[in-house]
CSV table of C-alpha atoms and ligand atoms in Angstrom, one decimal:
chain,number,residue,atom,x,y,z
A,1,MET,CA,-24.5,-20.7,-10.0
A,2,LYS,CA,-24.0,-20.2,-6.3
A,3,PHE,CA,-22.2,-16.9,-5.6
A,4,ILE,CA,-20.2,-15.8,-2.5
A,5,LEU,CA,-20.2,-12.1,-1.9
A,6,TYR,CA,-16.8,-11.1,-0.6
A,7,CYS,CA,-16.0,-7.6,0.8
A,8,ARG,CA,-12.6,-6.5,2.1
A,9,LYS,CA,-11.0,-3.3,3.3
A,10,SER,CA,-7.8,-2.9,5.2
A,11,THR,CA,-6.6,0.0,7.2
A,12,GLU,CA,-3.5,0.4,5.1
A,13,SER,CA,-2.8,3.4,3.0
A,14,GLU,CA,-3.4,1.5,-0.3
A,15,ASP,CA,-7.0,1.1,0.8
A,16,ARG,CA,-7.7,4.5,2.1
A,17,GLN,CA,-9.8,5.4,-1.0
A,18,MET,CA,-11.7,2.1,-1.0
A,19,LEU,CA,-15.4,2.0,-0.2
A,20,SER,CA,-16.3,0.9,3.3
A,21,LEU,CA,-17.4,-2.7,3.9
A,22,ASP,CA,-21.0,-1.6,4.3
A,23,SER,CA,-20.9,0.3,1.0
A,24,GLN,CA,-19.2,-2.5,-0.9
A,25,GLU,CA,-21.9,-5.0,0.4
A,26,LYS,CA,-24.8,-2.6,-0.3
A,27,GLU,CA,-23.6,-1.9,-3.9
A,28,LEU,CA,-22.9,-5.5,-4.6
A,29,LEU,CA,-26.2,-6.7,-3.3
A,30,ALA,CA,-28.0,-4.3,-5.6
A,31,LEU,CA,-25.9,-5.6,-8.5
A,32,ALA,CA,-26.8,-9.2,-7.6
A,33,LEU,CA,-30.4,-8.3,-7.5
A,34,LYS,CA,-30.2,-6.6,-10.9
A,35,ALA,CA,-28.2,-9.4,-12.5
A,36,ASN,CA,-30.3,-12.1,-10.7
A,37,LEU,CA,-27.3,-13.7,-9.0
A,38,ASN,CA,-27.9,-16.3,-6.4
A,39,ILE,CA,-25.9,-15.2,-3.3
A,40,VAL,CA,-25.4,-18.2,-0.9
A,41,LYS,CA,-23.1,-16.4,1.6
A,42,VAL,CA,-21.7,-13.0,2.4
A,43,PHE,CA,-18.1,-12.7,3.7
A,44,ARG,CA,-16.6,-9.5,5.2
A,45,GLU,CA,-12.9,-9.1,6.0
A,46,SER,CA,-10.9,-6.3,7.5
A,47,LYS,CA,-7.4,-7.3,6.6
A,48,SER,CA,-4.7,-6.4,4.1
A,49,ALA,CA,-4.3,-8.9,1.2
A,50,LYS,CA,-0.5,-8.3,0.8
A,51,GLU,CA,0.3,-11.4,2.8
A,52,PRO,CA,-1.2,-14.8,2.4
A,53,GLY,CA,-3.3,-16.2,5.3
A,54,ARG,CA,-6.5,-14.3,5.7
A,55,PRO,CA,-8.9,-16.4,7.8
A,56,VAL,CA,-12.1,-15.3,6.1
A,57,PHE,CA,-10.6,-15.6,2.6
A,58,ASN,CA,-9.4,-19.1,3.5
A,59,GLU,CA,-12.9,-20.1,4.7
A,60,MET,CA,-14.3,-18.9,1.3
A,61,ILE,CA,-11.7,-21.0,-0.6
A,62,LYS,CA,-12.7,-24.0,1.5
A,63,MET,CA,-16.4,-23.5,0.6
A,64,ILE,CA,-15.5,-23.3,-3.1
A,65,SER,CA,-13.2,-26.3,-3.0
A,66,SER,CA,-15.9,-28.4,-1.5
A,67,GLY,CA,-18.4,-27.4,-4.2
A,68,LYS,CA,-20.7,-25.4,-1.9
A,69,ALA,CA,-20.2,-22.3,-4.1
A,70,ASP,CA,-18.8,-21.7,-7.6
A,71,GLY,CA,-18.9,-18.0,-8.1
A,72,ILE,CA,-17.4,-14.9,-6.4
A,73,LEU,CA,-18.9,-11.4,-6.4
A,74,CYS,CA,-16.5,-8.7,-5.2
A,75,TRP,CA,-16.1,-4.9,-5.7
A,76,LYS,CA,-12.7,-5.1,-7.6
A,77,ILE,CA,-10.4,-7.9,-8.5
A,78,ASP,CA,-7.8,-6.6,-6.0
A,79,ARG,CA,-10.2,-7.2,-3.2
A,80,LEU,CA,-9.5,-11.0,-3.6
A,81,SER,CA,-5.7,-10.9,-3.6
A,82,ARG,CA,-2.6,-8.7,-3.6
A,83,ASN,CA,-0.1,-11.6,-3.2
A,84,PRO,CA,0.9,-14.4,-5.6
A,85,VAL,CA,0.0,-17.2,-3.2
A,86,ASP,CA,-3.7,-16.3,-2.8
A,87,GLY,CA,-3.8,-15.1,-6.4
A,88,GLY,CA,-2.5,-18.5,-7.6
A,89,GLN,CA,-5.1,-20.3,-5.5
A,90,ILE,CA,-7.9,-18.4,-7.1
A,91,GLN,CA,-6.4,-18.8,-10.6
A,92,TRP,CA,-6.1,-22.6,-10.0
A,93,LEU,CA,-9.7,-22.9,-8.9
A,94,LEU,CA,-10.7,-20.9,-12.0
A,95,GLN,CA,-8.7,-23.2,-14.3
A,96,ASN,CA,-10.3,-26.3,-12.8
A,97,GLU,CA,-13.7,-24.6,-13.1
A,98,LYS,CA,-14.3,-24.9,-9.4
A,99,ILE,CA,-14.9,-21.2,-9.8
A,100,LYS,CA,-17.1,-20.6,-12.9
A,101,CYS,CA,-17.2,-16.9,-12.7
A,102,ILE,CA,-15.8,-13.9,-10.7
A,103,GLN,CA,-18.0,-10.9,-11.0
A,104,THR,CA,-16.8,-7.5,-10.0
A,105,PHE,CA,-18.7,-4.2,-10.2
A,106,GLU,CA,-17.2,-3.5,-13.6
A,107,LYS,CA,-16.2,-6.8,-15.2
A,108,THR,CA,-16.8,-10.5,-15.5
A,109,PHE,CA,-13.9,-12.9,-15.2
A,110,LEU,CA,-14.3,-16.4,-16.6
A,111,PRO,CA,-12.1,-19.6,-16.3
A,112,SER,CA,-10.4,-18.8,-19.6
A,113,ASP,CA,-9.1,-15.4,-18.4
A,114,ASN,CA,-5.7,-14.9,-16.9
A,115,VAL,CA,-6.6,-11.4,-15.7
A,116,LEU,CA,-6.3,-12.2,-12.1
A,117,LEU,CA,-2.6,-13.1,-12.2
A,118,MET,CA,-1.9,-10.1,-14.3
A,119,SER,CA,-3.6,-7.8,-11.9
A,120,ILE,CA,-1.6,-9.1,-9.0
A,121,GLU,CA,1.6,-8.7,-10.9
A,122,GLN,CA,0.7,-5.1,-11.7
A,123,GLY,CA,0.0,-4.5,-8.0
A,124,MET,CA,3.4,-5.8,-7.0
A,125,ALA,CA,5.1,-3.9,-9.8
A,126,SER,CA,3.6,-0.6,-8.7
A,127,GLN,CA,4.7,-1.2,-5.1
A,128,TYR,CA,8.2,-1.9,-6.4
A,129,ILE,CA,8.2,1.4,-8.3
A,130,ARG,CA,7.1,3.2,-5.1
A,131,ASP,CA,9.9,1.7,-3.1
A,132,LEU,CA,12.4,2.5,-5.9
A,133,SER,CA,11.5,6.1,-6.1
A,134,SER,CA,11.7,6.5,-2.3
A,135,ASN,CA,15.1,4.8,-2.4
A,136,ILE,CA,16.3,7.3,-5.0
A,137,LYS,CA,15.1,10.2,-2.9
A,138,ARG,CA,16.9,8.8,0.1
A,139,GLY,CA,20.1,8.4,-1.9
A,140,ASN,CA,19.8,12.0,-3.2
A,141,ARG,CA,19.4,13.3,0.3
A,142,ALA,CA,22.5,11.5,1.4
A,143,LYS,CA,24.4,13.0,-1.5
A,144,LEU,CA,23.2,16.5,-0.7
A,145,GLU,CA,24.2,16.1,2.9
A,146,LYS,CA,27.7,15.2,1.8
A,147,GLY,CA,27.7,18.4,-0.3
A,148,ASP,CA,27.3,16.7,-3.7
A,149,TRP,CA,24.6,17.8,-6.2
A,150,PRO,CA,22.7,14.7,-7.4
A,151,ASN,CA,21.3,16.3,-10.6
A,152,ARG,CA,22.3,18.1,-13.8
A,153,ALA,CA,24.5,21.1,-13.1
A,154,PRO,CA,22.7,24.4,-13.3
A,155,PHE,CA,23.6,26.8,-16.1
A,156,GLY,CA,27.1,28.2,-15.5
A,157,TYR,CA,28.4,24.9,-14.3
A,158,LEU,CA,29.3,21.5,-15.8
A,159,ASN,CA,28.9,17.9,-14.6
A,160,ASP,CA,32.5,16.7,-14.4
A,161,LYS,CA,31.7,13.1,-15.1
A,162,ALA,CA,35.2,11.7,-14.5
A,163,ASN,CA,35.4,13.2,-10.9
A,164,ARG,CA,31.7,13.1,-10.3
A,165,THR,CA,31.8,16.7,-9.3
A,166,ILE,CA,30.4,20.0,-10.4
A,167,ALA,CA,32.8,22.3,-12.2
A,168,ILE,CA,32.6,25.9,-13.4
A,169,HIS,CA,31.7,26.3,-17.0
A,170,PRO,CA,34.4,28.7,-18.3
A,171,VAL,CA,32.1,30.8,-20.5
A,172,ASN,CA,28.6,30.5,-19.2
A,173,SER,CA,29.6,31.2,-15.6
A,174,LYS,CA,30.6,34.7,-16.7
A,175,TYR,CA,27.1,35.4,-17.9
A,176,VAL,CA,25.6,34.2,-14.6
A,177,ILE,CA,27.8,36.5,-12.7
A,178,ARG,CA,27.0,39.4,-15.0
A,179,ALA,CA,23.3,38.7,-14.5
A,180,PHE,CA,23.6,39.0,-10.8
A,181,GLU,CA,25.7,42.2,-11.0
A,182,LEU,CA,23.2,43.8,-13.4
A,183,TYR,CA,20.3,42.9,-11.2
A,184,SER,CA,22.0,44.1,-8.0
A,185,THR,CA,22.0,47.6,-9.3
A,186,GLY,CA,18.2,47.6,-8.9
A,187,SER,CA,17.7,49.4,-12.2
A,188,HIS,CA,17.3,46.5,-14.6
A,189,SER,CA,14.3,44.3,-15.2
A,190,PHE,CA,14.8,40.6,-16.1
A,191,LYS,CA,13.8,41.4,-19.6
A,192,GLU,CA,16.4,44.2,-19.9
A,193,ILE,CA,19.1,41.8,-18.5
A,194,SER,CA,18.0,39.2,-21.0
A,195,ASN,CA,18.5,41.7,-23.9
A,196,ILE,CA,21.8,43.0,-22.6
A,197,LEU,CA,23.2,39.5,-22.2
A,198,TYR,CA,22.0,38.6,-25.7
A,199,THR,CA,24.0,41.4,-27.2
A,200,GLU,CA,26.9,40.2,-25.2
A,201,GLY,CA,26.7,36.8,-26.8
A,202,LEU,CA,24.7,34.6,-24.3
A,203,ARG,CA,22.7,31.9,-26.1
A,204,ALA,CA,20.7,29.0,-24.7
A,205,GLU,CA,21.7,25.4,-25.8
A,206,SER,CA,19.2,25.7,-28.6
A,207,GLY,CA,21.1,28.8,-29.9
A,208,LYS,CA,18.2,31.0,-29.0
A,209,LYS,CA,17.9,33.9,-26.6
A,210,PHE,CA,17.6,33.4,-22.8
A,211,TYR,CA,14.3,34.7,-21.8
A,212,SER,CA,13.5,36.8,-18.7
A,213,GLY,CA,12.2,33.7,-16.9
A,214,ASN,CA,15.6,32.1,-17.1
A,215,ILE,CA,17.3,35.1,-15.7
A,216,HIS,CA,14.7,35.1,-12.9
A,217,ARG,CA,15.7,31.5,-12.2
A,218,PHE,CA,19.4,32.3,-11.9
A,219,ILE,CA,18.7,35.2,-9.5
A,220,ASP,CA,16.6,32.9,-7.3
A,221,ASN,CA,19.0,30.0,-7.2
A,222,PRO,CA,21.3,29.9,-4.1
A,223,PHE,CA,23.5,27.3,-5.9
A,224,TYR,CA,25.5,30.2,-7.4
A,225,SER,CA,26.5,31.3,-3.9
A,226,GLY,CA,27.7,27.8,-2.9
A,227,LEU,CA,24.5,26.5,-1.3
A,228,MET,CA,22.1,23.9,-2.6
A,229,GLN,CA,18.4,24.0,-2.2
A,230,ARG,CA,16.1,20.9,-2.3
A,231,ASP,CA,12.5,20.7,-1.2
A,232,GLY,CA,12.9,24.0,0.7
A,233,LYS,CA,16.0,22.8,2.6
A,234,LEU,CA,19.5,24.3,2.2
A,235,TYR,CA,22.6,22.3,2.0
A,236,ILE,CA,26.2,23.4,1.7
A,237,GLY,CA,27.7,22.4,-1.6
A,238,ASN,CA,31.2,21.2,-2.4
A,239,HIS,CA,31.1,23.2,-5.7
A,240,MET,CA,32.9,26.6,-6.1
A,241,PRO,CA,30.5,29.5,-5.7
A,242,LEU,CA,30.2,32.0,-8.7
A,243,ILE,CA,29.1,34.9,-6.5
A,244,SER,CA,29.5,35.9,-2.9
A,245,LYS,CA,26.7,35.2,-0.4
A,246,GLU,CA,26.6,39.0,0.2
A,247,LEU,CA,25.8,39.6,-3.5
A,248,PHE,CA,23.2,36.9,-3.4
A,249,ASP,CA,21.5,38.3,-0.3
A,250,LYS,CA,21.5,41.8,-1.9
A,251,VAL,CA,19.9,40.5,-5.0
A,252,GLN,CA,17.3,38.6,-3.0
A,253,ASN,CA,16.3,41.7,-1.2
A,254,ILE,CA,15.7,43.6,-4.4
A,255,LEU,CA,13.8,40.6,-5.8
A,256,HIS,CA,11.4,40.3,-2.9
A,257,ASN,CA,10.8,44.0,-2.1
A,258,LYS,CA,9.4,44.9,-5.4
A,259,ASN,CA,6.0,46.7,-5.1
A,260,ARG,CA,3.2,44.9,-6.8
A,261,PRO,CA,1.1,47.0,-9.1
A,262,ARG,CA,-2.2,47.9,-7.5
A,263,SER,CA,-5.6,47.2,-9.0
A,264,GLN,CA,-7.1,50.2,-10.8
A,265,THR,CA,-10.7,50.0,-9.8
A,266,HIS,CA,-11.7,52.2,-7.0
A,267,PHE,CA,-12.4,50.7,-3.6
A,268,PHE,CA,-15.6,52.1,-1.9
A,269,PRO,CA,-15.3,51.6,1.8
A,270,LEU,CA,-19.0,51.9,2.6
A,271,ARG,CA,-20.3,49.7,-0.2
A,272,GLY,CA,-22.2,46.7,1.2
A,273,PHE,CA,-22.9,48.4,4.6
A,274,LEU,CA,-25.5,51.0,3.7
A,275,VAL,CA,-29.2,50.3,3.1
A,276,CYS,CA,-32.0,52.5,1.6
A,277,GLU,CA,-34.6,53.1,4.3
A,278,SER,CA,-37.3,53.7,1.8
A,279,CYS,CA,-37.2,50.4,-0.1
A,280,GLY,CA,-34.7,48.2,1.8
A,281,CYS,CA,-32.3,47.8,-1.1
A,282,SER,CA,-28.6,48.2,-0.5
A,283,LEU,CA,-26.8,51.4,-1.7
A,284,THR,CA,-24.1,51.1,-4.3
A,285,ALA,CA,-21.3,53.5,-5.2
A,286,ALA,CA,-20.0,55.1,-8.4
A,287,LEU,CA,-17.6,57.6,-9.6
A,288,LYS,CA,-19.3,60.6,-11.3
A,289,LYS,CA,-17.7,63.7,-12.5
A,290,GLY,CA,-14.7,63.2,-10.3
A,291,HIS,CA,-16.7,62.6,-7.1
A,292,HIS,CA,-17.7,59.4,-5.3
A,293,TYR,CA,-21.4,59.0,-4.8
A,294,TYR,CA,-23.6,56.4,-3.0
A,295,TYR,CA,-27.2,55.8,-4.2
A,296,CYS,CA,-30.0,53.2,-4.0
A,297,THR,CA,-29.8,50.4,-6.5
A,298,ASN,CA,-33.6,50.4,-6.6
A,299,SER,CA,-33.5,46.7,-7.4
A,300,LYS,CA,-37.1,46.3,-6.4
A,301,GLY,CA,-38.1,49.0,-8.9
A,302,VAL,CA,-40.3,50.8,-6.3
A,303,CYS,CA,-37.9,53.3,-4.8
A,304,THR,CA,-38.7,57.0,-4.9
A,305,GLU,CA,-35.2,57.9,-3.6
A,306,HIS,CA,-33.0,56.1,-6.1
A,307,LYS,CA,-32.2,59.3,-7.9
A,308,THR,CA,-30.8,60.8,-4.7
A,309,TYR,CA,-27.0,60.7,-4.8
A,310,MET,CA,-25.1,61.2,-1.6
A,311,ARG,CA,-21.5,62.5,-1.8
A,312,GLU,CA,-19.0,60.3,0.0
A,313,ASN,CA,-17.5,63.2,1.9
A,314,THR,CA,-20.9,64.1,3.4
A,315,LEU,CA,-21.4,60.5,4.4
A,316,TYR,CA,-18.2,60.1,6.4
A,317,PRO,CA,-19.0,62.7,9.1
A,318,MET,CA,-22.4,61.2,9.5
A,319,VAL,CA,-20.9,57.8,10.2
A,320,ALA,CA,-18.3,59.2,12.4
A,321,SER,CA,-20.9,61.0,14.5
A,322,LEU,CA,-22.3,57.6,15.4
A,323,PHE,CA,-19.1,56.7,17.1
A,324,GLU,CA,-19.4,59.6,19.6
A,325,LYS,CA,-21.7,57.4,21.6
A,326,LEU,CA,-18.7,55.1,22.2
A,327,ASP,CA,-16.4,57.8,23.4
A,328,ILE,CA,-15.0,56.8,26.9
A,329,ASP,CA,-12.2,58.6,28.6
A,330,GLU,CA,-9.0,56.9,27.8
A,331,ASN,CA,-7.4,57.7,31.2
A,332,LEU,CA,-10.3,55.9,32.9
A,333,ILE,CA,-9.7,52.9,30.7
A,334,GLU,CA,-6.0,52.8,31.6
A,335,ILE,CA,-6.8,53.1,35.3
A,336,LEU,CA,-9.2,50.2,35.1
A,337,TYR,CA,-6.7,48.1,33.2
A,338,GLN,CA,-3.8,48.8,35.6
A,339,SER,CA,-5.9,48.0,38.7
A,340,ALA,CA,-7.1,44.7,37.1
A,341,LYS,CA,-3.4,43.9,36.3
A,342,GLU,CA,-2.3,44.6,39.8
A,343,LYS,CA,-4.9,42.3,41.1
A,344,LEU,CA,-3.4,39.5,39.0
A,345,GLY,CA,0.1,40.4,40.1
A,346,LEU,CA,1.7,41.0,36.8
A,347,ASP,CA,5.0,42.9,36.5
A,348,GLU,CA,5.2,44.0,32.9
A,349,ASP,CA,8.6,45.6,33.0
A,350,TYR,CA,10.3,42.6,34.5
A,351,VAL,CA,9.0,40.3,31.8
A,352,LYS,CA,10.0,42.8,29.1
A,353,SER,CA,13.6,43.0,30.3
A,354,ILE,CA,14.0,39.2,30.4
A,355,LEU,CA,12.5,38.8,27.0
A,356,SER,CA,14.7,41.5,25.4
A,357,THR,CA,17.8,39.9,26.9
A,358,LEU,CA,16.9,36.5,25.5
A,359,LYS,CA,16.0,38.0,22.1
A,360,MET,CA,19.4,39.7,21.9
A,361,SER,CA,21.1,36.5,22.5
A,362,LEU,CA,19.1,35.0,19.7
A,363,GLU,CA,20.2,37.7,17.3
A,364,ALA,CA,23.8,37.1,18.3
A,365,LEU,CA,23.3,33.5,17.4
A,366,THR,CA,22.0,34.3,14.0
A,367,ALA,CA,24.9,36.6,13.4
A,368,LYS,CA,27.3,33.8,14.5
A,369,GLU,CA,25.6,31.3,12.2
A,370,SER,CA,25.9,33.6,9.2
A,371,ARG,CA,29.6,34.3,10.0
A,372,LEU,CA,30.1,30.6,10.2
A,373,VAL,CA,28.6,30.0,6.8
A,374,ASP,CA,30.7,32.7,5.3
A,375,THR,CA,33.9,31.4,6.9
A,376,PHE,CA,33.1,28.0,5.6
A,377,LEU,CA,32.3,29.3,2.1
A,378,ASP,CA,35.6,31.1,2.1
A,379,ARG,CA,37.3,27.8,2.8
A,380,GLN,CA,38.8,29.0,6.0
A,381,ILE,CA,37.5,26.2,8.1
A,382,SER,CA,37.0,22.5,7.4
A,383,LYS,CA,33.6,20.8,7.0
A,384,GLU,CA,34.2,19.0,10.4
A,385,ILE,CA,34.8,22.1,12.3
A,386,TYR,CA,31.9,23.8,10.5
A,387,ASP,CA,29.5,21.0,11.3
A,388,ARG,CA,30.5,20.9,15.0
A,389,LYS,CA,30.3,24.7,15.4
A,390,MET,CA,27.0,24.8,13.6
A,391,LEU,CA,25.5,22.1,15.8
A,392,GLU,CA,26.6,24.0,18.9
A,393,VAL,CA,24.9,27.2,17.6
A,394,GLN,CA,21.8,25.4,16.7
A,395,ASN,CA,21.4,23.6,20.0
A,396,GLU,CA,21.9,26.9,21.8
A,397,ARG,CA,19.2,28.5,19.6
A,398,VAL,CA,16.8,25.7,20.5
A,399,LEU,CA,17.4,26.3,24.2
A,400,VAL,CA,17.0,30.0,24.1
A,401,SER,CA,13.9,29.8,21.9
A,402,LYS,CA,12.3,27.4,24.3
A,403,GLN,CA,13.0,29.7,27.2
A,404,ILE,CA,11.4,32.6,25.3
A,405,GLN,CA,8.4,30.5,24.3
A,406,GLU,CA,7.8,29.5,27.9
A,407,ILE,CA,8.0,33.0,29.3
A,408,GLN,CA,5.7,34.3,26.5
A,409,GLU,CA,3.2,31.6,26.9
A,410,LYS,CA,3.0,32.0,30.7
A,411,HIS,CA,2.7,35.8,30.3
A,412,SER,CA,0.2,35.8,27.5
A,413,LYS,CA,-2.0,33.3,29.3
A,414,GLN,CA,-2.2,35.9,32.1
A,415,ILE,CA,-2.6,38.8,29.9
A,416,SER,CA,-5.1,37.2,27.5
A,417,THR,CA,-8.0,37.7,29.8
A,418,LEU,CA,-7.3,41.4,30.2
A,419,GLU,CA,-5.9,42.6,26.9
A,420,PRO,CA,-8.9,42.1,24.6
A,421,THR,CA,-11.2,43.9,27.0
A,422,LYS,CA,-8.9,46.9,27.1
A,423,GLU,CA,-8.6,46.7,23.3
A,424,ILE,CA,-12.4,46.9,22.9
A,425,PHE,CA,-12.6,49.9,25.2
A,426,LEU,CA,-9.8,51.7,23.5
A,427,ARG,CA,-11.0,51.0,20.0
A,428,ALA,CA,-14.4,52.3,20.9
A,429,SER,CA,-13.1,55.5,22.5
A,430,ARG,CA,-11.0,56.2,19.4
A,431,ALA,CA,-13.4,55.1,16.7
A,432,ARG,CA,-14.6,58.5,15.7
A,433,LYS,CA,-11.1,60.1,15.3
A,434,ASP,CA,-9.7,56.9,13.8
A,435,PHE,CA,-12.5,56.7,11.2
A,436,LEU,CA,-12.1,60.2,10.0
A,437,LYS,CA,-8.4,59.9,9.4
A,438,ALA,CA,-8.3,56.3,8.2
A,439,ASN,CA,-7.6,55.4,4.6
A,440,ASP,CA,-10.3,53.6,2.6
A,441,GLU,CA,-9.3,50.0,3.7
A,442,GLU,CA,-9.1,51.0,7.3
A,443,LYS,CA,-12.5,52.8,7.2
A,444,ARG,CA,-14.1,49.6,6.0
A,445,GLU,CA,-12.4,47.6,8.7
A,446,ILE,CA,-13.7,50.0,11.4
A,447,ILE,CA,-17.2,49.8,10.1
A,448,GLU,CA,-17.1,46.1,9.8
A,449,ILE,CA,-16.1,45.6,13.4
A,450,ILE,CA,-18.4,48.1,15.0
A,451,VAL,CA,-21.7,48.7,13.2
A,452,TRP,CA,-24.2,47.1,10.8
A,453,ASN,CA,-27.5,48.0,9.2
A,454,LEU,CA,-26.8,51.6,8.5
A,455,SER,CA,-29.9,52.9,6.7
A,456,PHE,CA,-30.4,56.3,5.0
A,457,LYS,CA,-33.5,58.4,4.1
A,458,ASN,CA,-33.7,61.9,2.7
A,459,GLN,CA,-29.9,62.1,2.6
A,460,SER,CA,-29.5,61.5,6.3
A,461,MET,CA,-29.0,58.6,8.6
A,462,ALA,CA,-32.2,56.8,9.6
A,463,GLN,CA,-31.2,53.7,11.6
A,464,HIS,CA,-28.1,51.9,12.8
A,465,GLN,CA,-27.1,49.0,15.0
A,466,PHE,CA,-23.9,48.5,17.0
A,467,LYS,CA,-22.4,45.1,16.9
A,468,SER,CA,-21.7,43.3,20.2
A,469,PRO,CA,-19.9,44.3,22.5
A,470,TYR,CA,-20.0,47.9,21.2
A,471,SER,CA,-23.8,47.9,21.6
A,472,ILE,CA,-23.4,47.6,25.3
A,473,LEU,CA,-20.7,50.3,25.4
A,474,SER,CA,-22.9,52.7,23.5
A,475,LYS,CA,-25.5,52.5,26.2
A,476,VAL,CA,-23.1,53.7,28.9
A,477,PRO,CA,-24.1,57.2,30.0
A,478,LYS,CA,-21.6,59.7,28.6
A,479,ASP,CA,-20.1,61.0,31.8
A,480,SER,CA,-20.4,57.9,33.9
A,481,ASP,CA,-18.2,57.3,36.9
A,482,PHE,CA,-15.9,54.5,37.7
A,483,GLN,CA,-18.5,52.4,39.4
A,484,THR,CA,-20.9,52.5,36.4
A,485,MET,CA,-18.1,51.6,34.0
A,486,ARG,CA,-17.1,48.5,36.0
A,487,ARG,CA,-20.7,47.3,36.1
A,488,VAL,CA,-20.8,47.6,32.3
B,1,ZN,ZN1,-34.3,52.7,-2.3
């Protein structure tokens, strides 16, 4: 048999995962070699197969029809065709045994097989399903925008099938309201609320208890306050709210301000930064008899010091004393900073006052927007007026935000060259004091930024290195003058 090797890849999304033309050809040539297939021609085509009329494909068909080849080698059967016209052509050539074999990487198709047509049908069907589901999504969005809920009513409501609306469930709605009221006191967990409502007669459809997860879902669903949430977007619903927006907001605050329980294991701020000068192993930390100690892990097994424990509170002053080398007079830093700013012609106060005015008008807009929603939810204004007013507010917000953004960008571009330098100077000058009064997490942060390779021998500090740019600052003579500073 004389085989044509056919490779195809389009730039369309359906083919994004497909092997490149080079890879297809390489893999298939290896396969041909292994199966001892006689390749008479290689065709490569960069084109989608959704529509009939591919030039290279047509050339291949011509070659087969005239008997110059009678087999096709391709990566997958969908490389040949994704439309019924081309598919039918291949199928016809197969039936007439002009094509005696189609070999893909995984399968062999012979004249007796109808697999090709089937695969094309499948391809078209899956496209149809994709279109359908995006049509449904579009339809749902349109409904939501009109204020209608496109799905099953949440617990506490009913789907009124006759009027195609959402109605309040006379009994269940009471439990939802009760759940919100209980939670808003801030003194009940979801589990407790689930128990209370159970004793008050609340049952799920199955007749069982409503678990805490269900209660959580009520509390989190803005539907009960008259809004509808879909894919993170809020819509105003036509249904009657069960609770006020005020109660919903209050409950959300409680829900999201809960403190998370903290992990129990102790955090050792210096762990990972300290090295044993004697053997080069890193020091680890442990809690012993109520105190925190650092000691050599002796992981090389040769250390003479690994029985030496250093108390955490003797280590801290040693580390802090390092930072004395970075102490630069803060007044001097400020003078340097101000003079640099003057050179650039920046007037801080002026920018600040413009920004605060603009931010106040943004806040006013937010208040206006929320008043508008409340007024609408209370049925005091019509949807038309609401929409129009809302659009005005939103447009104005865009304008103000844009203005703020522009001013900030311009200002920060100017300041961005100065600010970090000043930060570094200030951080350095305060490092010692900051370190001593910092909590554990902050201590680690300071160390991480400023130093590395702290090594210890005989319970005292042996070596250390400052990270850049602090290494430069540490070399500035302690009582240096303005000129020296600027040179640094
Ligand atoms: Zn050691």
